[in-house]
Coordinates of C-alpha atoms in Angstrom, one line a residue:
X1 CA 39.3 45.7 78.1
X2 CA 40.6 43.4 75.6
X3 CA 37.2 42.2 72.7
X4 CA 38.1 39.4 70.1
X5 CA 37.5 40.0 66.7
X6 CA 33.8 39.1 66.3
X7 CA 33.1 41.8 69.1
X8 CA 30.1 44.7 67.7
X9 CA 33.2 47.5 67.8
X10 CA 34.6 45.7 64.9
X11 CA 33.1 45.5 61.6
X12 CA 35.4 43.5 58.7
X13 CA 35.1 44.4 55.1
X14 CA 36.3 41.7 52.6
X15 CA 37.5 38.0 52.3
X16 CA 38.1 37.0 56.0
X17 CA 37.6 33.9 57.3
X18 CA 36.1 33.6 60.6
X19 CA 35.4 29.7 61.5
X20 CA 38.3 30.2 64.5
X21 CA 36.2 31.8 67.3
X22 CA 37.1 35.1 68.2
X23 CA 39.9 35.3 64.9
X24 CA 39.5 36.6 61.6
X25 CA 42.5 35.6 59.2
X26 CA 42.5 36.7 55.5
X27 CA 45.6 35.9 52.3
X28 CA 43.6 39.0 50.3
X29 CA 45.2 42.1 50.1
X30 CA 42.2 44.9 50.5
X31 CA 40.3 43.3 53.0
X32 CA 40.2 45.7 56.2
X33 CA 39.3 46.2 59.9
X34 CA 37.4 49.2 61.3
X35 CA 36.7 49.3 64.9
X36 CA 35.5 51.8 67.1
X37 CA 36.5 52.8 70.6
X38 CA 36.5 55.8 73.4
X39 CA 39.4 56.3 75.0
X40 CA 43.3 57.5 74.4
X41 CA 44.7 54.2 73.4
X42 CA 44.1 50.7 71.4
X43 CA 46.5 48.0 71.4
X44 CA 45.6 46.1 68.0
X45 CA 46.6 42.5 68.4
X46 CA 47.5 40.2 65.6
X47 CA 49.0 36.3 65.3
X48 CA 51.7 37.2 63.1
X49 CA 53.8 33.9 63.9
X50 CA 53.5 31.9 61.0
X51 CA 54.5 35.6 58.6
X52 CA 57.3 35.3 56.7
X53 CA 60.1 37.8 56.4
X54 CA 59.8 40.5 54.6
X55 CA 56.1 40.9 56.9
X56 CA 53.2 42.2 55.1
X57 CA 52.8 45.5 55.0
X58 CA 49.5 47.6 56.3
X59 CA 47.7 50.9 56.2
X60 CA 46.9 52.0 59.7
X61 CA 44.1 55.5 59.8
X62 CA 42.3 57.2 63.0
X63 CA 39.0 58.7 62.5
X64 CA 39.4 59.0 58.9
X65 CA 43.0 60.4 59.2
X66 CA 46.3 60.1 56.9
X67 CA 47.3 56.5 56.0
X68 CA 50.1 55.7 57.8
X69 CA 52.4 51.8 56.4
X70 CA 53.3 49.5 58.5
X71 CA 54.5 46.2 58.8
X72 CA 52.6 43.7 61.1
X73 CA 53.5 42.5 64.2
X74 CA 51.8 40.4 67.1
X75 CA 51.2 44.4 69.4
X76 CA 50.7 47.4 67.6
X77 CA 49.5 50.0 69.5
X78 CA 47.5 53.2 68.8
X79 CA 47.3 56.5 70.7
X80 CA 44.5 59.4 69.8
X81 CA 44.9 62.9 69.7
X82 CA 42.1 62.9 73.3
X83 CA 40.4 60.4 75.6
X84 CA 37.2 61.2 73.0
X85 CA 35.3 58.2 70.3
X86 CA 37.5 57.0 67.6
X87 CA 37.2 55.0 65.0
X88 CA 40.2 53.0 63.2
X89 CA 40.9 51.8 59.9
X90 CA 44.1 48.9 59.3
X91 CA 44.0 47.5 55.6
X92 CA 46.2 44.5 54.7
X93 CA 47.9 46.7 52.1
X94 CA 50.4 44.7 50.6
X95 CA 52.3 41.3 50.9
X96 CA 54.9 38.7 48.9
X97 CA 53.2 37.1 46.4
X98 CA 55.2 34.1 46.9
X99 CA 54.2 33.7 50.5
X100 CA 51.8 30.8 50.8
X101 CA 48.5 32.6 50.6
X102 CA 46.0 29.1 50.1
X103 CA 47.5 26.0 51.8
X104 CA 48.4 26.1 55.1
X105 CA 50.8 26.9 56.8
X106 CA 49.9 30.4 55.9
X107 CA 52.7 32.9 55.6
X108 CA 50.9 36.0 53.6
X109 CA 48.0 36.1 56.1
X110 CA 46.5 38.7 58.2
X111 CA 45.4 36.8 61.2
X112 CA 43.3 39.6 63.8
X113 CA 42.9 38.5 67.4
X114 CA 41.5 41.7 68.6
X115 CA 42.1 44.8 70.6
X116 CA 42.7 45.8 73.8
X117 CA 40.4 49.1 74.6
X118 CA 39.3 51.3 77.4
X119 CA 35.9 51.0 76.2
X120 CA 34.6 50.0 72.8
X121 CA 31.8 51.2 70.9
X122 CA 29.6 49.5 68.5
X123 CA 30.2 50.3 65.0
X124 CA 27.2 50.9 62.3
X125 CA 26.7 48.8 59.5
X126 CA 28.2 50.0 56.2
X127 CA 25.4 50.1 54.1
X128 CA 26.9 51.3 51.1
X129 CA 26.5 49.3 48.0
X130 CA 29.4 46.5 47.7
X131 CA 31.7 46.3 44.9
X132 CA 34.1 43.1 44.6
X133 CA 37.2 42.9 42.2
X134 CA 38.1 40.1 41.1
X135 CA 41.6 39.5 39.1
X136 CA 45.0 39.1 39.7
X137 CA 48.6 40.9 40.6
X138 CA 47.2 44.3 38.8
X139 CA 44.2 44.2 41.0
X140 CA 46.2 43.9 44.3
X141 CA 48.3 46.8 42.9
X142 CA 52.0 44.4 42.3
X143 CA 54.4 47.4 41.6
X144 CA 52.0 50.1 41.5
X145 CA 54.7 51.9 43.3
X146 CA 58.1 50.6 41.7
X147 CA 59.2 54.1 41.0
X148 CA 59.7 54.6 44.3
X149 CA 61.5 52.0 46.2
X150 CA 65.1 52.1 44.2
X151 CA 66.2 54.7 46.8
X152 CA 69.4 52.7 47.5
X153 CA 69.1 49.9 50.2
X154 CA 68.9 46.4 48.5
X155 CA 65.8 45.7 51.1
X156 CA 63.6 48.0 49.0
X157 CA 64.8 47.2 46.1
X158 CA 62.3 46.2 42.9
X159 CA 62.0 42.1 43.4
X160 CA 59.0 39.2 43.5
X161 CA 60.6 38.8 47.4
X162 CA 60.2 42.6 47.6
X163 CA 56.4 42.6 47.1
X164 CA 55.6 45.1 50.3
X165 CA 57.7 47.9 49.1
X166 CA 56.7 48.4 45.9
X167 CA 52.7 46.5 45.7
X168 CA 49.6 48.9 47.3
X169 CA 46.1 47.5 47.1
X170 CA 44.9 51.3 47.2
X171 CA 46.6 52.7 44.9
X172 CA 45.0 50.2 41.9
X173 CA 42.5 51.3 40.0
X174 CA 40.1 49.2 42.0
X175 CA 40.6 51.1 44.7
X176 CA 40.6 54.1 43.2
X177 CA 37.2 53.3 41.3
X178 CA 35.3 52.1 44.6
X179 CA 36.3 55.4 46.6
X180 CA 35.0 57.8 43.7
X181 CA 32.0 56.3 43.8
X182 CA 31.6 55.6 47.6
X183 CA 31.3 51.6 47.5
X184 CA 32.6 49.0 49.6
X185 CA 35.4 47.4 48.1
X186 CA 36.1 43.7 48.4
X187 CA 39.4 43.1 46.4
X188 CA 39.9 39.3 45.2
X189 CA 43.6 39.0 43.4
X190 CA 46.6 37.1 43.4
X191 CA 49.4 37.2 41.2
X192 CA 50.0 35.6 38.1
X193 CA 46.9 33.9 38.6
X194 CA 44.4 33.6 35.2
X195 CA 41.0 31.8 34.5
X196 CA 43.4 28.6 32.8
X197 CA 46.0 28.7 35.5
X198 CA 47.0 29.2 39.1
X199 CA 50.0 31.4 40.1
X200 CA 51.7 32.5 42.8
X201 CA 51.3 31.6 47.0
X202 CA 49.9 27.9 45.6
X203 CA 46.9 29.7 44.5
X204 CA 45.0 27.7 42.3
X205 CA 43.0 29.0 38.8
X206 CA 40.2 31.6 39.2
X207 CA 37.4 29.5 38.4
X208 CA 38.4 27.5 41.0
X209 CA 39.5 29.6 43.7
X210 CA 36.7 32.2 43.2
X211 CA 34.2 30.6 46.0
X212 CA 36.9 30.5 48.9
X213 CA 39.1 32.4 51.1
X214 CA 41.4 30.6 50.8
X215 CA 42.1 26.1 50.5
X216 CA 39.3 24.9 53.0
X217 CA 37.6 28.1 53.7
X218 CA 34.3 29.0 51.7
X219 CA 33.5 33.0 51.4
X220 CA 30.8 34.2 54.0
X221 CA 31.9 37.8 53.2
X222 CA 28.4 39.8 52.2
X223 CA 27.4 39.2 49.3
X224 CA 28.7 41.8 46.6
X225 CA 26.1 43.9 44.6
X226 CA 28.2 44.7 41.8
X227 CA 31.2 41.9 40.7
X228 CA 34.1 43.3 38.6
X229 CA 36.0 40.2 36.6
X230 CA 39.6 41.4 35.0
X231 CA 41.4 38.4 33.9
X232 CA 43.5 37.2 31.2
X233 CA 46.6 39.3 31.6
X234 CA 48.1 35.5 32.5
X235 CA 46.5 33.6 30.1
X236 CA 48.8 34.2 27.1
X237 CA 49.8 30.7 26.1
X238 CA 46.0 29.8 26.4
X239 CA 44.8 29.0 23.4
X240 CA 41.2 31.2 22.7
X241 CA 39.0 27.9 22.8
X242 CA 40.1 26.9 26.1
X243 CA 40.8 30.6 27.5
X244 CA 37.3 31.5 26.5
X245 CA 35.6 28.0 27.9
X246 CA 37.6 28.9 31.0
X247 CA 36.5 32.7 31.2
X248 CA 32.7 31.5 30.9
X249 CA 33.1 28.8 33.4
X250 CA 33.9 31.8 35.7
X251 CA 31.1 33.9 34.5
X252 CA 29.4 30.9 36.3
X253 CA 30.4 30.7 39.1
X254 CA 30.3 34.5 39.7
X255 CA 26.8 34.5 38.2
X256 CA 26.0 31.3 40.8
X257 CA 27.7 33.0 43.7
X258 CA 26.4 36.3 43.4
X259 CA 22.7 35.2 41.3
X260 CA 21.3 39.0 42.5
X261 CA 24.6 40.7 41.5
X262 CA 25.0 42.8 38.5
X263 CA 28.6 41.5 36.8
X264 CA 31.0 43.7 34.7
X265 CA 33.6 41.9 32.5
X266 CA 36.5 44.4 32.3
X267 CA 39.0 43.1 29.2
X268 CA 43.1 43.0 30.3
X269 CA 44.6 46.5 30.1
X270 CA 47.4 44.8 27.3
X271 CA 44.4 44.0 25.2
X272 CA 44.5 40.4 25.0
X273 CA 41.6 38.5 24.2
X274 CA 39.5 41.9 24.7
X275 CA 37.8 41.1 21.4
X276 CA 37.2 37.5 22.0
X277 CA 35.6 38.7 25.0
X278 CA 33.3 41.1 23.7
X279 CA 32.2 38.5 21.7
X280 CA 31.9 35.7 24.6
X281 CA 30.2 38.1 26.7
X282 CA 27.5 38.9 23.9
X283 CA 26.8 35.2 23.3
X284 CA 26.5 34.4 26.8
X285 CA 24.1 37.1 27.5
X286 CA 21.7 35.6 24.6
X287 CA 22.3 32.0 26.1
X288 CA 21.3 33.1 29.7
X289 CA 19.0 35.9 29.3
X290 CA 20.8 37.8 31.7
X291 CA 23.0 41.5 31.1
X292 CA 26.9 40.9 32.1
X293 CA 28.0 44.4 31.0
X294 CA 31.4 44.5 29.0
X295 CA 33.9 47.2 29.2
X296 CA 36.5 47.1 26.4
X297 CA 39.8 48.6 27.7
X298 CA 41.7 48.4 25.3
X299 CA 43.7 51.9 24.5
X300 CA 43.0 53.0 28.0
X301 CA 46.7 53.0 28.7
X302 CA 50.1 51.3 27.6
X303 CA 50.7 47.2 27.6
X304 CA 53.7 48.5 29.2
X305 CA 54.6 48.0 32.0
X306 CA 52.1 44.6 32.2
X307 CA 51.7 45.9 35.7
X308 CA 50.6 49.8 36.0
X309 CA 52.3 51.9 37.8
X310 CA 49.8 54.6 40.0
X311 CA 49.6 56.7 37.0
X312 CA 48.1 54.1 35.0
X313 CA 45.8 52.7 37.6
X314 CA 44.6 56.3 37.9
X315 CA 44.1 56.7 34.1
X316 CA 41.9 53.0 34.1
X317 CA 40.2 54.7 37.0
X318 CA 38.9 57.9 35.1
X319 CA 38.0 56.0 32.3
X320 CA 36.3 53.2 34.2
X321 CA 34.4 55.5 36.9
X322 CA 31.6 57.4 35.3
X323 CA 31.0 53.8 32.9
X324 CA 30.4 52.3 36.0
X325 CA 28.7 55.3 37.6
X326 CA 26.0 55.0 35.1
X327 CA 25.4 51.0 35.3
X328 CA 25.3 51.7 38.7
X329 CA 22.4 54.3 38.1
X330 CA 20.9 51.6 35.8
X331 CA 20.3 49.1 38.2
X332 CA 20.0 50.9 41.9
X333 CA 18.5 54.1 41.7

């Protein structure tokens, strides 16, 4: 039996745009598909016609099993250990930041058609309380895993082109963070992207690319209860007036977006701007009446490397997780 992508066995976490019927296409690592189904074998199918080479890589789990990469293709197909339910996870784990991922033609893109099933079962809700990241190549976890892919064959070897190999969205400390706690992450980041600039994949600044998908797509994912900001790794060359009028503009529009969610401001890991911040966020509290938490991270772990490898993204993570457990205890329990 083949079910399109809006079928009840399919439930979508994330930034995915679904204005195609039947298709759900998403440019942000971290978004993922669960489906549900009884039977030996799912065929997953995807559009992966417009990908460029090297493809985007995903994390394929059934019922709640081992991670297993792969790169996408248009069939992929899934057996299970009996003809019993199962449930399947695939998250759009990693891609090329350079690969448009905001005008079309898309070429970093997960586009899901659907699956092919004996017979699908609904899936529940996922009620759990939903975080959403928002920052740039750290938070989509850009050579989180660099350490690992100079094993000797120039295809794996440590480039911007090489973004597959090296980049995983769940090893960051997003990831890492959401899991701990048991939230549903929605993951927003792009590389070299900042609140006073655009970066890679024609993405445009944060401020303005915060209420989209992607160029022509406004989000309709559900609407996040907590919203985690981390940028100004690539604002260097701002200087602090404008980086600062740019960091409250996206304060804004998060606050606008999300008027029920409780917002974090987490400072860059290198320490830049994180006192200017602190102060910002203070001021803007006062102006608004409202609570934006701050988190200063400043010390938390090395400048170096700019982008954390998973040792670092697990040291933000500890530090990060009970600071956020107890805002969380603050405002939901």
């Amino acid at each position: 039996m083949r079910i399109d992508a809006s079928h009840p066995s399919i439930r979508l976490t994330g930034r995915w745009d679904t204005s195609r019927k039947g298709i759900a296409e998403t440019t942000n690592t971290g978004s993922y598909i669960d489906f549900a189904f009884e039977g030996r074998t799912a065929i997953v199918l995807f559009d992966a016609s417009e990908n460029h080479i090297p493809q985007l890589h995903l994390w394929i789990s059934v019922d709640d099993g081992p991670k297993i990469e792969a790169l996408i293709d248009n069939y992929m197909r899934i057996v299970a250990p009996d003809d019993g339910k199962h449930t399947v996870r695939i998250i759009y784990k990693s891609g090329t930041e350079q690969a448009s991922r905001w005008y079309r033609p898309l070429h970093g893109k997960v586009t899901f058609v659907g699956v092919v099933v004996d017979k699908p079962v609904d899936m529940p809700e996922d009620d759990r309380l939903c975080i959403e990241f928002v920052g740039d190549s750290i938070t989509e976890g850009i050579l989180v895993n660099a350490d690992y892919v100079n094993i000797g064959h120039v295809q794996y070897d440590v480039t911007h082109l090489n973004c597959p190999y090296h980049a995983d969205v769940c090893e960051t400390y997003a990831w890492r963070t959401a899991e701990a706690l048991d939230l549903r992450p929605c993951i927003m980041g792009f590389g070299a992207v900042g609140v006073t600039k655009g970066g890679q994949g024609k993405v445009p600044a944060a401020t303005e690319a915060y209420p989209y998908n992607f160029d022509g797509s406004p989000v309709t994912r559900k609407k996040p209860n907590i919203v985690v900001l981390n940028h100004g790794t690539n604002d260097p060359r701002a200087n602090v007036p404008n980086f600062l009028e740019k960091y409250e503009l996206m304060l804004d529009v998060i606050k606008e977006q999300n008027p029920e969610a409780v917002v974090v401001s987490l400072t860059p890991f290198g320490g830049k701007f994180h006192e200017e911040i602190g102060k910002l966020v203070g001021e803007y509290n006062a102006k608004h009446s409202c609570n934006v938490y701050f988190v200063d991270t400043f010390g938390w772990i090395s400048p170096e490397p700019v982008h954390p490898l998973r040792d670092g993204h697990a040291t933000v993570a500890k530090n990060f997780i009970p600071i956020l457990d107890k805002i969380i205890k603050e405002n939901f329990n």
